[in-house]
Coordinates of C-alpha atoms in Angstrom, one line a residue:
Chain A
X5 CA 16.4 21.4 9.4
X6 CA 14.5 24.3 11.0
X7 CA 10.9 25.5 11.1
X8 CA 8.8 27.7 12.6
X9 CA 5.3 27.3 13.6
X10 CA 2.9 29.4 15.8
X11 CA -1.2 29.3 16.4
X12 CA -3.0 30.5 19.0
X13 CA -6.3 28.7 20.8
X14 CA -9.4 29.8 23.2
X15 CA -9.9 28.1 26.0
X16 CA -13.1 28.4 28.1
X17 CA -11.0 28.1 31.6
X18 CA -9.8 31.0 34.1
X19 CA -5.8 32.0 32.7
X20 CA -4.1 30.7 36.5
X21 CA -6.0 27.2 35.8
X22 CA -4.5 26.8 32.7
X23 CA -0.8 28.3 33.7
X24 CA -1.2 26.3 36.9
X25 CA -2.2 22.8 34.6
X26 CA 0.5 23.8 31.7
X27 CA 3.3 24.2 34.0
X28 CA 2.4 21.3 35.9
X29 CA 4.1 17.9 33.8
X30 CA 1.9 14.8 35.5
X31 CA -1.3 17.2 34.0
X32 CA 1.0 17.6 30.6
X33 CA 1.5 13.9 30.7
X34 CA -2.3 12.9 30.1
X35 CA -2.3 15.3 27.1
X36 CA 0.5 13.9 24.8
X37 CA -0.8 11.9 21.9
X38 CA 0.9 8.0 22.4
X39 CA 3.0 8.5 25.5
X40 CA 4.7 5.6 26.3
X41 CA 6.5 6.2 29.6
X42 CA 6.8 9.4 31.5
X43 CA 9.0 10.9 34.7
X44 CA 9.2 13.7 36.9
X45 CA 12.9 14.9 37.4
X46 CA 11.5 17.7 39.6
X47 CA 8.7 20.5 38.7
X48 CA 10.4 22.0 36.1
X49 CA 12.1 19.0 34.4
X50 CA 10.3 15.8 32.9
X51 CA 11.5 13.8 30.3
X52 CA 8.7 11.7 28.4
X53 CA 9.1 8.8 25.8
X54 CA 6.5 8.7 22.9
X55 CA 5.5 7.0 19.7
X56 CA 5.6 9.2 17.1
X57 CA 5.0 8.9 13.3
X58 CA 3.0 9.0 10.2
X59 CA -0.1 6.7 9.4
X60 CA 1.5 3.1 9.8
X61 CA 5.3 4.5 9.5
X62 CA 6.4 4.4 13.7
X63 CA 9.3 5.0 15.4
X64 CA 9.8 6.2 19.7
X65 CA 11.7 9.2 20.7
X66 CA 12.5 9.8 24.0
X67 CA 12.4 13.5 25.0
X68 CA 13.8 15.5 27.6
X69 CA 11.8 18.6 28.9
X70 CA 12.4 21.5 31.1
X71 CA 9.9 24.2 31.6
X72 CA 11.5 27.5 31.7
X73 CA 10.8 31.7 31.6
X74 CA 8.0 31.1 34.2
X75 CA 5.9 34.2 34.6
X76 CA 3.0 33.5 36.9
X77 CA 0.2 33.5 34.9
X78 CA 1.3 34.9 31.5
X79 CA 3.9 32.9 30.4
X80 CA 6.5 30.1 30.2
X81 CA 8.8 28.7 27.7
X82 CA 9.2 25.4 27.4
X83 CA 12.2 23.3 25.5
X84 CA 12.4 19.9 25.0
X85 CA 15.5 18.0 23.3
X86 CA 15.7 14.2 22.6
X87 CA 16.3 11.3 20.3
X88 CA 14.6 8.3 18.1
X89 CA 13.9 7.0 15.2
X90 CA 17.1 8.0 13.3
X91 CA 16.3 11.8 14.5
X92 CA 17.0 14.2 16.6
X93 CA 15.1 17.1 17.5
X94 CA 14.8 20.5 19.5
X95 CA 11.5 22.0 20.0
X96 CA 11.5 25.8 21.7
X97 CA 8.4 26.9 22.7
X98 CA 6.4 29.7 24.0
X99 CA 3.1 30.6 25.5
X100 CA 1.7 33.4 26.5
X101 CA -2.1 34.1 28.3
X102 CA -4.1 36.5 27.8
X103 CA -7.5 37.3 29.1
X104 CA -10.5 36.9 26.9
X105 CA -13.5 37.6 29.4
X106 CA -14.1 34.8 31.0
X107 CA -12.0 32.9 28.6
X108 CA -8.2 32.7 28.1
X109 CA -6.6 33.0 24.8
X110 CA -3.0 30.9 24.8
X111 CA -0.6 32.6 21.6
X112 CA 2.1 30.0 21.0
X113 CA 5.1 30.0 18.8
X114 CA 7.4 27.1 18.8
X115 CA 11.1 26.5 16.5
X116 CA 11.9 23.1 15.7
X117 CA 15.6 21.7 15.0
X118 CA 15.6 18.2 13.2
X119 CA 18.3 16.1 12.0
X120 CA 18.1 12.7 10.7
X121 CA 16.0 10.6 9.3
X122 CA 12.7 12.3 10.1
X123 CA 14.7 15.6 8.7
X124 CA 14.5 13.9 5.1
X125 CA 10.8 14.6 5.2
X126 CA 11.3 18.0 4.8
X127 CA 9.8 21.3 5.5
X128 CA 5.9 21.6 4.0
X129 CA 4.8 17.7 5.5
X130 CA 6.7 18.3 8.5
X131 CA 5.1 21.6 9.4
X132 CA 1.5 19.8 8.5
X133 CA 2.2 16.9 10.7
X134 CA 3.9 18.8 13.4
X135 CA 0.9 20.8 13.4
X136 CA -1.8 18.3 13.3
X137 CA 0.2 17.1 16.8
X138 CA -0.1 20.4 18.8
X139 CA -3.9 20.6 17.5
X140 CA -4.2 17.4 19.3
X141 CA -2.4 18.8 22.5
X142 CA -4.5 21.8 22.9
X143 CA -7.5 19.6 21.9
X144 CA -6.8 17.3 24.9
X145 CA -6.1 20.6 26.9
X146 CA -9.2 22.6 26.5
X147 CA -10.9 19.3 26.9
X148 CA -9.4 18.5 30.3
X149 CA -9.6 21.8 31.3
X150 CA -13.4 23.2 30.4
X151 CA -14.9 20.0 31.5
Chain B
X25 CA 0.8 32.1 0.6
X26 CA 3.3 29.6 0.3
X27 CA 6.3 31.5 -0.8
X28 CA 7.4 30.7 -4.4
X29 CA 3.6 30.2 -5.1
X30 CA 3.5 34.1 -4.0
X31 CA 6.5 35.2 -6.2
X32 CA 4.7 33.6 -9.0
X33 CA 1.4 35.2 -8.7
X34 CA 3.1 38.9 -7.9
X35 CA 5.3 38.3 -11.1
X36 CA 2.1 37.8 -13.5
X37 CA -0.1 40.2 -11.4
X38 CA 2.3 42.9 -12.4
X39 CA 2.0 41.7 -16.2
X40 CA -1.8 43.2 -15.2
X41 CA -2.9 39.6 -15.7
X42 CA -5.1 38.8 -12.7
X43 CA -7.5 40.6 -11.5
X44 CA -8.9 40.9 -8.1
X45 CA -11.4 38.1 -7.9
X46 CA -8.2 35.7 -9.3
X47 CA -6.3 36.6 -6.5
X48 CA -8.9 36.0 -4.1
X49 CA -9.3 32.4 -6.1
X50 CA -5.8 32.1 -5.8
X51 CA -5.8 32.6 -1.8
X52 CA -8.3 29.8 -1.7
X53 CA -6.0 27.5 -3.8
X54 CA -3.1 28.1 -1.7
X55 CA -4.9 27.2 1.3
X56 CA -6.3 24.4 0.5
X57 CA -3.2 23.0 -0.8
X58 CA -1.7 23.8 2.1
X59 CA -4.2 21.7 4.0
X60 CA -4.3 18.9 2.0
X61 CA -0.6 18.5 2.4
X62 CA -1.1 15.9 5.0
X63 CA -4.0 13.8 4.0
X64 CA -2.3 13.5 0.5
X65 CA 1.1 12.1 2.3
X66 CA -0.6 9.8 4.6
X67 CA -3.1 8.7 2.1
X68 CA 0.1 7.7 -0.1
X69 CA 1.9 6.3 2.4
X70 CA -0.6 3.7 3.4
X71 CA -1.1 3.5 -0.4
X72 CA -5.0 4.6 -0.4
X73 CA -7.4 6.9 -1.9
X74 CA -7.3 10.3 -0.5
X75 CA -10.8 10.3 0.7
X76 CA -10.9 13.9 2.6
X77 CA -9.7 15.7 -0.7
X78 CA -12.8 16.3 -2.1
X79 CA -14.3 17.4 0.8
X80 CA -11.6 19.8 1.5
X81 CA -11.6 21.2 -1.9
X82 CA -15.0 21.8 -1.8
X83 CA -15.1 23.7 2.0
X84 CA -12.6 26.3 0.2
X85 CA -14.9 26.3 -2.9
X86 CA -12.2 25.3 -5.6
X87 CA -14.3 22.8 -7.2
X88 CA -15.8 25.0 -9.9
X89 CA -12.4 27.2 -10.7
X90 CA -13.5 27.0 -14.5
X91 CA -17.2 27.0 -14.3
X92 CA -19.0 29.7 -15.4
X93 CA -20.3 32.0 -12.9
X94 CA -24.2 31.6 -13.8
X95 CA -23.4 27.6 -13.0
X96 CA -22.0 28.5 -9.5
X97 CA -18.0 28.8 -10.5
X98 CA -15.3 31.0 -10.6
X99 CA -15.2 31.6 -13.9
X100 CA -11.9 31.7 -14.2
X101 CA -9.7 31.9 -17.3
X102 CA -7.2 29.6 -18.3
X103 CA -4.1 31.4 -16.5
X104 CA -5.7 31.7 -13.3
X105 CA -6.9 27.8 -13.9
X106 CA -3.2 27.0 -14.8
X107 CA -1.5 29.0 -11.7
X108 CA -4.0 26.7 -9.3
X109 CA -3.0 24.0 -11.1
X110 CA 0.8 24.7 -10.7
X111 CA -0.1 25.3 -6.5
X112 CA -2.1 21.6 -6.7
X113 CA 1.1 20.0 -8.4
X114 CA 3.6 21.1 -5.0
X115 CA 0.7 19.0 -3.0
X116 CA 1.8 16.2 -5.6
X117 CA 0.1 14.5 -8.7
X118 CA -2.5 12.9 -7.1
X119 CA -4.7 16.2 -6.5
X120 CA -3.8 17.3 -10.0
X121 CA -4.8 14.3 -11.3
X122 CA -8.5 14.6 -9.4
X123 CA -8.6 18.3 -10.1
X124 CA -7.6 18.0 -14.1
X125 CA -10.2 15.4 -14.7
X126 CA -13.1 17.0 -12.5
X127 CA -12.4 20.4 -14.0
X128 CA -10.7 20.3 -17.2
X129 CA -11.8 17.2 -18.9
X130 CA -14.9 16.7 -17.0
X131 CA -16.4 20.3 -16.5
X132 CA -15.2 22.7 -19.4
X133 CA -15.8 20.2 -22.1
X134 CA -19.6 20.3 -20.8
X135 CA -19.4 23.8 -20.6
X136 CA -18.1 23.8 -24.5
X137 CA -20.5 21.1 -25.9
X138 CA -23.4 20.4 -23.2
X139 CA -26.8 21.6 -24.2
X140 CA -28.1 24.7 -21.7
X141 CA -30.2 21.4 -19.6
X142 CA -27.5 19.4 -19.1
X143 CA -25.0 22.7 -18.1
X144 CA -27.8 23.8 -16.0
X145 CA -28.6 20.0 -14.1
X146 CA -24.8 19.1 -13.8
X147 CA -22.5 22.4 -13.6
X148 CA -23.9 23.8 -10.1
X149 CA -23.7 20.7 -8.6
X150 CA -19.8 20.2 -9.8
X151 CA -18.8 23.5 -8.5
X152 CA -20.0 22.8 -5.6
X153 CA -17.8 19.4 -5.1
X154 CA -21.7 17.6 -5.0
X155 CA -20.9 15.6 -8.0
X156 CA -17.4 14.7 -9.6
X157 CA -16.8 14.5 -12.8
X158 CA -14.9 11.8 -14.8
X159 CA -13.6 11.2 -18.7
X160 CA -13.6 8.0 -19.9
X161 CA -11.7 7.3 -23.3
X162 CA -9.3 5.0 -23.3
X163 CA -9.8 1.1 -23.3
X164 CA -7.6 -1.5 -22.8
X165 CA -7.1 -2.2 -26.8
X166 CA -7.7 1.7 -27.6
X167 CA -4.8 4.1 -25.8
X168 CA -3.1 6.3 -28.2
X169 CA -5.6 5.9 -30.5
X170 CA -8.7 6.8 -29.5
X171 CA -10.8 6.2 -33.0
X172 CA -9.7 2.1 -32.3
X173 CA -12.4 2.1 -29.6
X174 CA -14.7 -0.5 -29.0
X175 CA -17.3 0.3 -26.9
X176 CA -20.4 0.8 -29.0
X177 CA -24.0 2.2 -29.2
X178 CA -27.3 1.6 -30.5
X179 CA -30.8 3.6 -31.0
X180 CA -34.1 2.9 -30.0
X181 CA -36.9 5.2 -29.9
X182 CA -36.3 6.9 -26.7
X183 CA -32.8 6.1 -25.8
X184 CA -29.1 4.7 -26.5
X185 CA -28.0 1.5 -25.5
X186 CA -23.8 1.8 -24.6
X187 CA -21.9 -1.6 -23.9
X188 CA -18.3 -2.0 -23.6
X189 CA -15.3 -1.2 -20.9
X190 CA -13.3 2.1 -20.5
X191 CA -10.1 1.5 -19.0
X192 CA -7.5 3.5 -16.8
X193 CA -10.1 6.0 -16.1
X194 CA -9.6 8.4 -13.0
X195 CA -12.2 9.4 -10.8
X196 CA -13.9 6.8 -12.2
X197 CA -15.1 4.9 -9.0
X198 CA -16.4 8.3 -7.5
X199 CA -17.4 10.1 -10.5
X200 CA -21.3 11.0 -10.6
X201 CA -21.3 11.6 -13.8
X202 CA -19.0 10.6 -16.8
X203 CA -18.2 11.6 -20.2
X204 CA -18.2 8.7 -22.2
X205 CA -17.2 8.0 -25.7
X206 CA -18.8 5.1 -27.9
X207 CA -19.2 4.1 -31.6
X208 CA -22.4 3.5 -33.6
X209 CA -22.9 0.3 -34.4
X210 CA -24.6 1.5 -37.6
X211 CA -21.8 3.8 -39.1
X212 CA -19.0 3.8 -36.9
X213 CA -18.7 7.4 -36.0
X214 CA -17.9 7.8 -32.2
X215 CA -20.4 10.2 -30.4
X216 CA -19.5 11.6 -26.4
X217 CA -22.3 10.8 -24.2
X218 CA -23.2 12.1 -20.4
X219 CA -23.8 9.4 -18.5
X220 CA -24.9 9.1 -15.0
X221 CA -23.4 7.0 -13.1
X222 CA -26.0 5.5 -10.9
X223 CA -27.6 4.2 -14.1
X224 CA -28.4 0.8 -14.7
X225 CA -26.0 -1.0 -16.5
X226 CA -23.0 1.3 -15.6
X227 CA -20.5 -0.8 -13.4
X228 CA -17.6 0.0 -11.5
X229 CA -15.8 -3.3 -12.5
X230 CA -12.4 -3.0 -10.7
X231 CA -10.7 0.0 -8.5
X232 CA -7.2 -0.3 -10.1
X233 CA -4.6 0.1 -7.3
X234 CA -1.8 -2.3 -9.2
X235 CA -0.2 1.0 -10.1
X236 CA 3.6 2.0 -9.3
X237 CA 2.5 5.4 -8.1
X238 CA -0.8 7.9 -7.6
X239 CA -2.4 6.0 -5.4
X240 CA -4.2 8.9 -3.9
X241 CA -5.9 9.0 -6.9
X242 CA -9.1 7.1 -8.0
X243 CA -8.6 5.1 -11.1
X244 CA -10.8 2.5 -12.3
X245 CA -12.1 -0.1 -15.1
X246 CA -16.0 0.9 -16.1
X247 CA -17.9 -1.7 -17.4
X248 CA -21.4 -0.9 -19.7
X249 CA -23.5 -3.9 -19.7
X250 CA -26.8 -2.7 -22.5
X251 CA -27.0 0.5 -20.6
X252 CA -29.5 2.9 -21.6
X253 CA -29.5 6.6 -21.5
X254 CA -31.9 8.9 -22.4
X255 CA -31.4 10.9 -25.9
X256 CA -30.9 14.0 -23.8
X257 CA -26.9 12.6 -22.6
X258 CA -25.3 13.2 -25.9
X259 CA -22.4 15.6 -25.9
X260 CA -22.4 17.5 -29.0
X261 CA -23.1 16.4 -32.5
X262 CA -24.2 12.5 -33.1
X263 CA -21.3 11.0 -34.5
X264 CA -18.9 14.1 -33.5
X265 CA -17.2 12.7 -30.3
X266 CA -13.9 12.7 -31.4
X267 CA -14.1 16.4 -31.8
X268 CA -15.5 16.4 -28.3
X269 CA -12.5 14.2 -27.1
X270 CA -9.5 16.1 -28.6
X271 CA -11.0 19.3 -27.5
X272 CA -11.0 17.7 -23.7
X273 CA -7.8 16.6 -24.3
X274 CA -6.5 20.0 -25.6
X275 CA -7.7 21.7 -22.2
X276 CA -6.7 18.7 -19.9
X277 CA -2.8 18.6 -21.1
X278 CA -2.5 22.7 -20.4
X279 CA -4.2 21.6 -16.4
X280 CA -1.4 18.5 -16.2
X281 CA 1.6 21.0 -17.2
X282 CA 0.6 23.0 -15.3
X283 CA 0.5 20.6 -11.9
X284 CA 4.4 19.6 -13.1
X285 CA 5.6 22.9 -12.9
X286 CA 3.8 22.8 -8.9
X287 CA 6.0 19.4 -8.7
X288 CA 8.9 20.9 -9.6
X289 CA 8.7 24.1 -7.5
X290 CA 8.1 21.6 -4.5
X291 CA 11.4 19.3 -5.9
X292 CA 13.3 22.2 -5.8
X293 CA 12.4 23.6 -2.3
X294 CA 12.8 20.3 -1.1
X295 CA 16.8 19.8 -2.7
X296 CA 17.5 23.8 -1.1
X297 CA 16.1 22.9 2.2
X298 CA 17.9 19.4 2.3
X299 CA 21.1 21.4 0.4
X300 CA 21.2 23.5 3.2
X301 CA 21.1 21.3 6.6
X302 CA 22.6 18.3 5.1
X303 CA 26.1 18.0 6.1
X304 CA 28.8 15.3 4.2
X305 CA 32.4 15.3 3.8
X306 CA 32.2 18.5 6.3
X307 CA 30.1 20.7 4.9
X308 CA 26.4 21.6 3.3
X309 CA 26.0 18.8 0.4
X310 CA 24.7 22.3 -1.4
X311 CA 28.8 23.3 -1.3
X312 CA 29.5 20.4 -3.1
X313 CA 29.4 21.3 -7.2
X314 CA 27.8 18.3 -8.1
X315 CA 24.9 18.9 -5.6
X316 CA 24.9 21.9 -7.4
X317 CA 24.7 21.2 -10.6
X318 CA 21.8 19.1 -9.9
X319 CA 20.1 22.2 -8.3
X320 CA 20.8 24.1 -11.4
X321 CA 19.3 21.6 -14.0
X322 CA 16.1 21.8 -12.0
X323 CA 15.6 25.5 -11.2
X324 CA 16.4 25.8 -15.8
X325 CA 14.4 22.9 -16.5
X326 CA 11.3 24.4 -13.8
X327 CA 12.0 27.8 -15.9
X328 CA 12.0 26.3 -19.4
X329 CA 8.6 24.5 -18.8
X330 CA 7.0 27.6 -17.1
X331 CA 6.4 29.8 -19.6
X332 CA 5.4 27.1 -22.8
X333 CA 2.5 26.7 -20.0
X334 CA 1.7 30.0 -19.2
X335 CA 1.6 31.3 -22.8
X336 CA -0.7 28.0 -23.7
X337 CA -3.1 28.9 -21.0
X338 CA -2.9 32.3 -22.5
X339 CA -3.7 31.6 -26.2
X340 CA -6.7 28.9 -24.7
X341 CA -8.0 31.9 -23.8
X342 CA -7.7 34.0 -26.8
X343 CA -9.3 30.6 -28.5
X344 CA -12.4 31.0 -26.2
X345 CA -12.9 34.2 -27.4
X346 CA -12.7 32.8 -31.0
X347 CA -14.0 29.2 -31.2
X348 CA -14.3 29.2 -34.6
X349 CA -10.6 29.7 -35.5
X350 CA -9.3 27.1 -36.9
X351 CA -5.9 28.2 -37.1
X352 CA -5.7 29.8 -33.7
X353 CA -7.3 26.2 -32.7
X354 CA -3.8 24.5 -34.2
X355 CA -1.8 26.6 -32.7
X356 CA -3.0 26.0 -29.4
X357 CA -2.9 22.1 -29.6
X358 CA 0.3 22.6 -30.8
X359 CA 1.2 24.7 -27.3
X360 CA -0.8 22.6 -25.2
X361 CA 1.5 19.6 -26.4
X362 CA 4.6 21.3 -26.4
X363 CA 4.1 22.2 -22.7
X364 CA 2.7 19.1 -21.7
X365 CA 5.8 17.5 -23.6
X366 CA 8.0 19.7 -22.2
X367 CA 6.8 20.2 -18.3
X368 CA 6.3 15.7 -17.7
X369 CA 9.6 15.3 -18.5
X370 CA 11.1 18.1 -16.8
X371 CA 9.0 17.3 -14.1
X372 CA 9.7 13.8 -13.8
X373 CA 13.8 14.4 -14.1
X374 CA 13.4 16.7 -11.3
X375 CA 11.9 14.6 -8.8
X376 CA 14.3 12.1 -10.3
X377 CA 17.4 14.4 -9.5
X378 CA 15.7 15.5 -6.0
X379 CA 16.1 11.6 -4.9
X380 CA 19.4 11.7 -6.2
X381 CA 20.0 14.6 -3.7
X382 CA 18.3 12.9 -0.8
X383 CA 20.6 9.8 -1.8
X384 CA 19.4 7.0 0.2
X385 CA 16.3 8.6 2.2
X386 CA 15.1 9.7 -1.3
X387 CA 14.3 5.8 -2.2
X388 CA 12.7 5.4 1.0
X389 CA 8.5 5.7 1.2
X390 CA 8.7 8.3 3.4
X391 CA 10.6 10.8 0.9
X392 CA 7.9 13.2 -0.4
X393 CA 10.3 13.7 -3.3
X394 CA 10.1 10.1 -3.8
X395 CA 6.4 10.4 -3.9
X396 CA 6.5 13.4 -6.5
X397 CA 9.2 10.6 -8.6
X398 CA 6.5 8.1 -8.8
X399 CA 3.2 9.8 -9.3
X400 CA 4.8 12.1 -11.9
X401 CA 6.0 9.0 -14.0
X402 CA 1.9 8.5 -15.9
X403 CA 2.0 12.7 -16.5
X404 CA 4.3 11.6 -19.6
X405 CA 2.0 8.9 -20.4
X406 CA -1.8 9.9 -19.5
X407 CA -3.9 12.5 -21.9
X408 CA -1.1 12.0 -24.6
X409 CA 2.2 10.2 -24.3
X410 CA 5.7 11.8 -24.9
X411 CA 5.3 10.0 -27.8
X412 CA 1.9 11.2 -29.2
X413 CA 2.9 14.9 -28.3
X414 CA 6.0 14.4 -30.2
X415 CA 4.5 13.2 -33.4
X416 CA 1.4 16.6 -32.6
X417 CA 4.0 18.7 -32.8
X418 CA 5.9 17.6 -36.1
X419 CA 2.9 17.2 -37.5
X420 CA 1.9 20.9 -37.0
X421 CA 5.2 22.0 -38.6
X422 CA 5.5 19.5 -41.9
X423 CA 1.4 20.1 -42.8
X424 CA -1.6 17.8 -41.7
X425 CA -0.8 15.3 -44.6
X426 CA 2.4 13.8 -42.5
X427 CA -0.1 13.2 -39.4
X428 CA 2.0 10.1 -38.0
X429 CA -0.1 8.9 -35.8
X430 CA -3.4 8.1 -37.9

């Protein structure tokens, strides 16, 4: 099951801050909702193991990530395959800075690949939960990063 | 706009049936709905109340769809009110349930029957989402027949005195105000009340959760205990509450048909998507016939229900133009029940077909087509069972005389 989702977010911080922290997985690491474990393969490559789920429904993935594209300080991709739960999943993302004055604006777009069990929850509660996750990320971002 | 929620609206704009403002409304709807997806599937799945619905509805100011603009709504007519209803029901039943009895049962009939005070002290405050609105009827010895009632009133000089218990009511722990129905204890003619519920003597006696679905929706058992309400809370005519009930009823079936056909758009999305990825014996499940002749009996059934409940939306409205029409009045509570009839059970076979076609994730909790299976179930039971609508409909073809049901 695929979908497609895409935002974008203001964020009061210079654009090489917030390329340097995005590209960077220990800083990645402290923003990730429920992270149970997490490893550095080398700069580019991380793989992370988090609790994921629905109000008391919970399950662990274990994800593998590898940072990719890298355009100093526009943009990066960034694709992350792994297992859990009775699922598996592909996420490919993108991000791309732009200046905003003294502010950056971060446009994202991401495609997800489910099968499995979390699959049967189809596409409309997916996307909303999915969603509801990267809010969180960026949340813990911009408040990492404009502190 | 959530796609076939889009193809819908473009197919009756082009019958030049919305204007403008209505589309605008119906932007609102859709994006709402589209927020409230996840509070309404992790409210169900920890089997609660939806708490944050209300507050959402009211942010994208869809609260008041059918209020009259001078009381702070939209004003909308009954086709616009039914096509948000139909974008509620792909959220689920829950929703539809809150919206039908805020709106439909609790607002319009106070728009129909309230005196200019009470329209002018309660409507604002509704479309706004200050206040909710709830209908209380039925009784746990009165269901299909409302005139059994027992809850009862008396007179003094300056008020009337309600005791008894309402039953099965939704939005009944949250409501701020409720229509109420009781019986004189003098002549037996039931009269519709307004009651505030903050009044002494009005008691929330039980939230009901024992239910096999809807749980995101309030329901509860009301209590009166010699509670007094000032003269100024009757609904209509003394002694004229049934009227006031049937007409509720009449406007609140059209709102629930119109939240099935939602359900079944969002059980047939569902069964595509899943169609489409799922692989068994090789291939997409949606290459196997007997997928697809589940597929088919939903996408006919969704298309045989749709337009019953479009064209009673559209004669409510040619009866609000003509109130006094008798006939036109029988012919629209014959429509309303033949697409109430109609959409709960072709609703309810969908989502029963869509677990079928999710096979053994379909029975689980997290299955939102599981979810749409049991909330739909009470939509063929609540504001008129299969049964009653059944026996409304002969009725209206052999001649008042063969009324079944009295």
């Amino acid at each position: 099951m695929k979908f497609h989702l895409a935002g974008k977010v203001k964020i009061n911080a210079p654009r090489d801050n917030i390329f340097a922290s995005l590209s960077n997985p220990e800083f990645m690491a402290t923003c990730i909702p429920d992270l149970q474990s997490f490893s550095v393969a080398d700069q580019d490559h991380f793989s992370a193991k988090i609790r994921v789920g629905i109000g008391m429904i919970r399950g662990t993935i274990e994800m593998r990530f590898s940072i990719e594209e890298k355009k100093p300080i526009s943009h990066a991709r960034l694709v992350g395959e792994g297992s859990g739960a009775g699922s598996k999943m592909r996420i490919d993302s993108v991000f791309d800075l732009l200046p905003a004055g003294d502010s950056t604006e971060m446009i994202w777009a991401a495609d997800a690949d489910l099968s499995g069990l979390i699959a049967g929850i189809g596409g409309p509660v997916l996307k909303g939960q999915s969603e509801k996750q990267v809010n969180q990320i960026f949340q813990n971002v911009r408040s990492k990063l404009e502190n | 706009m959530e796609e076939t929620f889009q193809k819908t609206v473009e197919r009756v704009k082009k019958l030049n049936l919305l204007k403008e403002d209505d589309l605008k409304l119906l932007q609102r709807v859709d994006a709402a709905s589209a927020e409230l997806v996840n509070s309404e599937y992790e409210s169900y799945l920890e089997r609660k109340f939806n708490d944050k619905a209300i507050p959402l509805l009211s942010r994208y100011k869809v609260m008041g769809i059918p209020i009259d603009r001078r009381y702070g709504g939209d004003g909308a007519n009954s086709l616009v009110h039914c096509l948000a209803m139909q974008r509620f029901g792909q959220v689920g039943m829950g929703i539809v349930t809150l919206v039908d009895v805020h709106q439909f049962l609790g607002s319009l009939t106070l728009q129909q029957w309230g005196t200019e005070e009470q329209k002018q002290r309660i409507l604002p405050e509704a479309a706004e989402g200050k206040s909710v609105l709830a209908y209380a009827l039925t009784e746990p010895e009165a269901g299909s027949d409302p005139s059994s009632m027992a809850s009862s009133f008396e007179t003094n000089d300056d008020a009337y005195i309600l005791n008894g218990s309402k039953y099965l009511i939704s939005n009944g722990s949250i409501a701020k105000y409720v229509v109420v129905f009781a019986r004189s204890k003098i002549d037996g003619a039931i009269s519709a009340f307004i009651v505030d519920s903050k009044t002494s003597g009005f008691e929330v006696a039980m939230r009901l959760s024992e239910k096999l679905g809807l749980f995101t929706s309030d329901t509860a058992l009301l209590e009166f205990h010699e509670m007094a309400i000032p003269k100024d809370a009757l609904l209509g005519k003394l002694g004229k509450g049934l009227s006031v009930a049937y007409s509720a009823l009449l406007n609140g079936r059209i709102g629930i048909a119109s939240g099935c056909i939602g359900v079944m758009e969002d059980c047939l999305n569902s069964c595509v998507e899943r169609a489409k990825y799922r692989m068994q014996h090789g291939k997409e499940i949606g290459k196997h016939q007997l997928i697809q002749k589940h597929l088919a009996h939903i996408a006919t059934d969704l298309e045989s229900a749709r337009w019953p409940v479009y064209l009673a939306a559209i004669m409510k409205d040619e009866l609000d133009a003509d109130l006094k029409n008798a006939e036109l009045l029988r012919s629209v509570d014959r429509q309303s029940a033949t697409a109430k009839l109609i959409a709960s059970r072709n609703a309810y076979d969908a989502a029963d077909r869509a677990v079928q076609i999710f096979g053994g994730f379909g029975y689980s909790i997290l299955s939102p087509v599981g979810k749409h299976l049991v909330d739909t179930r009470v939509a063929r039971i609540y504001e008129g069972t299969d049964e009653i609508m059944e026996l409304k409909v002969a009725s209206s073809i052999l001649g008042k005389e063969f009324e079944a049901y009295k």
